[in-house]
Every structure is written in structure tokens, then in C-alpha cells.
Short mmCIF file of C-alpha atoms in Angstrom, two decimals:
data_model
loop_
_atom_site.label_atom_id
_atom_site.label_comp_id
_atom_site.label_asym_id
_atom_site.label_seq_id
_atom_site.Cartn_x
_atom_site.Cartn_y
_atom_site.Cartn_z
CA MET P 1 95.45 153.42 177.57
CA GLU P 2 94.81 153.50 173.75
CA VAL P 3 97.07 150.84 172.08
CA GLN P 4 97.27 152.89 169.09
CA ASN P 5 99.21 155.55 170.64
CA GLU P 6 101.58 153.18 172.75
CA LYS P 7 104.51 151.23 171.64
CA CYS P 8 107.13 148.94 173.45
CA VAL P 9 110.26 147.98 171.99
CA MET P 10 113.52 146.10 173.11
CA VAL P 11 116.77 147.44 172.18
CA ILE P 12 119.54 144.67 172.64
CA ASP P 13 123.47 144.84 172.33
CA GLU P 14 124.02 143.59 168.79
CA GLU P 15 127.15 141.97 170.07
CA LEU P 16 125.76 139.50 172.70
CA SER P 17 125.60 135.44 171.98
CA LEU P 18 122.20 134.30 170.68
CA GLY P 19 121.60 132.81 174.61
CA LEU P 20 122.20 136.22 176.08
CA ILE P 21 119.96 137.98 173.82
CA ALA P 22 117.11 135.53 174.19
CA ASN P 23 117.61 135.58 178.07
CA THR P 24 117.82 139.75 177.76
CA ALA P 25 114.56 139.84 176.13
CA GLY P 26 112.80 137.25 178.06
CA ILE P 27 113.42 138.73 181.26
CA ILE P 28 112.85 142.53 179.77
CA GLY P 29 109.37 141.10 178.42
CA ILE P 30 108.29 139.76 181.68
CA THR P 31 109.31 142.95 183.53
CA LEU P 32 107.50 144.87 181.03
CA GLY P 33 104.23 142.77 181.16
CA ARG P 34 104.12 142.87 185.15
CA HIS P 35 104.19 146.96 184.75
CA ARG P 36 101.90 146.75 181.94
CA PRO P 37 99.34 144.08 182.30
CA GLU P 38 96.97 146.08 180.60
CA THR P 39 98.77 145.58 177.30
CA VAL P 40 98.04 141.86 177.27
CA GLY P 41 94.96 140.57 175.65
CA PRO P 42 92.21 138.12 176.84
CA ASP P 43 92.92 134.76 176.66
CA VAL P 44 91.57 133.02 173.21
CA LEU P 45 90.29 129.60 171.76
CA ASP P 46 91.52 127.75 169.06
CA LYS P 47 89.19 126.06 166.56
CA SER P 48 89.44 122.87 168.84
CA GLY P 49 88.56 124.62 171.64
CA LEU P 50 91.37 124.79 173.64
CA ALA P 51 92.58 128.03 175.38
CA HIS P 52 95.74 130.16 174.94
CA LEU P 53 96.64 132.85 177.27
CA GLY P 54 96.34 136.30 175.97
CA VAL P 55 99.64 137.98 174.68
CA ILE P 56 100.66 141.35 174.29
CA GLU P 57 98.13 143.42 172.02
CA PHE P 58 100.53 144.85 169.22
CA PRO P 59 103.97 144.15 168.21
CA VAL P 60 107.25 144.54 170.07
CA PRO P 61 110.08 145.27 167.93
CA ILE P 62 113.56 143.81 168.94
CA LEU P 63 116.04 146.21 167.77
CA ARG P 64 119.81 146.12 167.94
CA ALA P 65 122.45 148.84 168.88
CA GLY P 66 126.33 148.96 170.34
CA LYS P 67 127.19 149.11 173.69
CA GLU P 68 127.58 152.93 173.38
CA LYS P 69 124.26 153.40 171.76
CA LEU P 70 122.65 151.27 174.53
CA ARG P 71 124.30 153.45 177.17
CA ALA P 72 123.25 156.95 174.80
CA ILE P 73 119.78 155.51 174.93
CA ARG P 74 119.72 154.61 178.99
CA ALA P 75 121.30 158.15 179.60
CA ARG P 76 118.31 160.03 177.83
CA LEU P 77 115.71 157.73 179.51
CA TYR P 78 116.70 159.60 182.80
CA GLU P 79 115.96 163.30 181.23
CA PRO P 80 112.73 164.91 182.08
CA GLU P 81 111.41 164.76 178.49
CA PHE P 82 111.35 160.81 178.90
CA SER P 83 110.32 160.47 182.45
CA ALA P 84 106.95 159.17 181.37
CA LEU P 85 108.33 155.97 179.56
CA LEU P 86 108.41 152.57 181.64
CA THR P 87 112.24 151.76 181.27
CA VAL P 88 113.72 148.06 182.05
CA ASP P 89 117.46 147.49 181.81
CA PHE P 90 119.07 144.54 182.14
CA SER P 91 122.87 144.72 182.77
CA ASP P 92 126.08 142.44 183.42
CA VAL P 93 125.38 142.85 187.16
CA ALA P 94 121.88 141.28 186.91
CA GLN P 95 122.64 138.57 184.55
CA SER P 96 125.87 137.63 186.93
CA CYS P 97 123.62 137.16 189.80
CA LYS P 98 122.58 133.75 191.16
CA ASN P 99 119.47 135.39 193.46
CA TYR P 100 117.64 138.83 193.84
CA GLU P 101 119.52 139.33 197.07
CA GLU P 102 122.76 139.13 195.19
CA TYR P 103 121.64 141.68 192.58
CA ILE P 104 120.44 144.05 195.15
CA GLU P 105 123.72 143.97 196.67
CA LYS P 106 125.98 144.17 193.78
CA SER P 107 124.03 146.79 192.32
CA ALA P 108 124.54 149.01 195.30
CA ALA P 109 128.24 148.56 194.90
CA VAL P 110 128.40 149.58 191.34
CA GLU P 111 128.35 152.91 189.92
CA GLU P 112 126.09 153.06 186.94
CA ASP P 113 128.65 154.06 184.44
CA GLU P 114 130.15 151.13 185.07
CA LEU P 115 127.38 149.04 184.26
CA HIS P 116 127.42 147.21 180.58
CA TYR P 117 123.82 147.42 179.29
CA PHE P 118 122.45 144.18 177.75
CA GLY P 119 119.31 145.38 176.76
CA ILE P 120 116.84 148.07 177.37
CA GLY P 121 112.75 148.07 177.35
CA ILE P 122 110.90 150.84 176.49
CA CYS P 123 107.22 151.40 176.78
CA GLY P 124 105.01 154.20 176.43
CA ALA P 125 104.01 157.22 173.79
CA LYS P 126 104.81 156.31 170.41
CA LYS P 127 106.25 159.23 169.35
CA LEU P 128 108.58 159.49 172.73
CA VAL P 129 109.56 155.82 172.08
CA ASN P 130 110.15 156.81 167.88
CA ARG P 131 112.34 159.53 169.29
CA LEU P 132 114.61 157.61 171.19
CA THR P 133 114.75 154.28 168.54
CA GLY P 134 113.24 155.31 165.38
CA ASP P 135 116.82 155.12 163.62
CA LEU P 136 117.60 151.59 165.04
CA PRO P 137 117.67 148.42 162.89
CA LEU P 138 115.72 145.14 163.72
CA LEU P 139 117.88 142.56 165.53
CA ARG P 140 117.89 139.73 162.89
#
């Protein structure tokens, strides 16, 4: 993997509360890291000689979008053109569950068009990621 040709972003529903935004970003980040461990750099030492675990080697902008824009981006991510991108979505169904078994059961009982996406993490070729998210503003 060539870091300069890769990009990861998170697109989060701009209407969520601060707590849900933080929760969504955390969950998406953990999942992205699990699927792209090579993006995490080596551990580092500070001047005192204390160790700090490595972090991702490039920035991960957190962008904002409304519900409909999030849904449109998620739909495009199912298209063949974007199939090489790593995509992590986090929805109201996932957020409402107390354990993973419940998430599996609830997901199997809901149609995709009924999901309210809280956020989407996208990682892969910079050109493709920019094609989907290049017009989105930062979440501030």
C-alpha cells in the first residue's frame, strides 16, 4: 500500500448530538483499523523514553453531510466503480443494540432503505474517495 495514494474519511450525519458523533466516529475508526492495520505506524517513544502506540500514518478528515447525502453516498458505494473501497457504515440499528447478537438479529429484519446511517467510513484510492466526498465540508 502506498500511503500517498490512499485516503480515509468519515462522513457523519451533521444533525447527530455530539455524543452520537463521537460514538459513531470511534466505532467506524476501530473497524477501519481492524481492516487496514497496515495504515497504523509503529509505536513511538517520547523524549522521556515512554512508549506511545502507533497511530494512522495519514489524516482522516471527518466530514459532515445530511441524512439524504449520507444515503446517496452509501448507495454509490454499492456500485462496481467503488467496490475496491473499504466501507464501514454505522446505523441506528447498530447503535440501538445492547450486544452483537441483537445487532445480527435486528439487521436481518430490516430493509436497507429503512436504515438511518449515522456515519460512513471510506478508505481506499484517494481519487475514488475524493469523487464521493470531495464536495463535503469538515465537521466542526
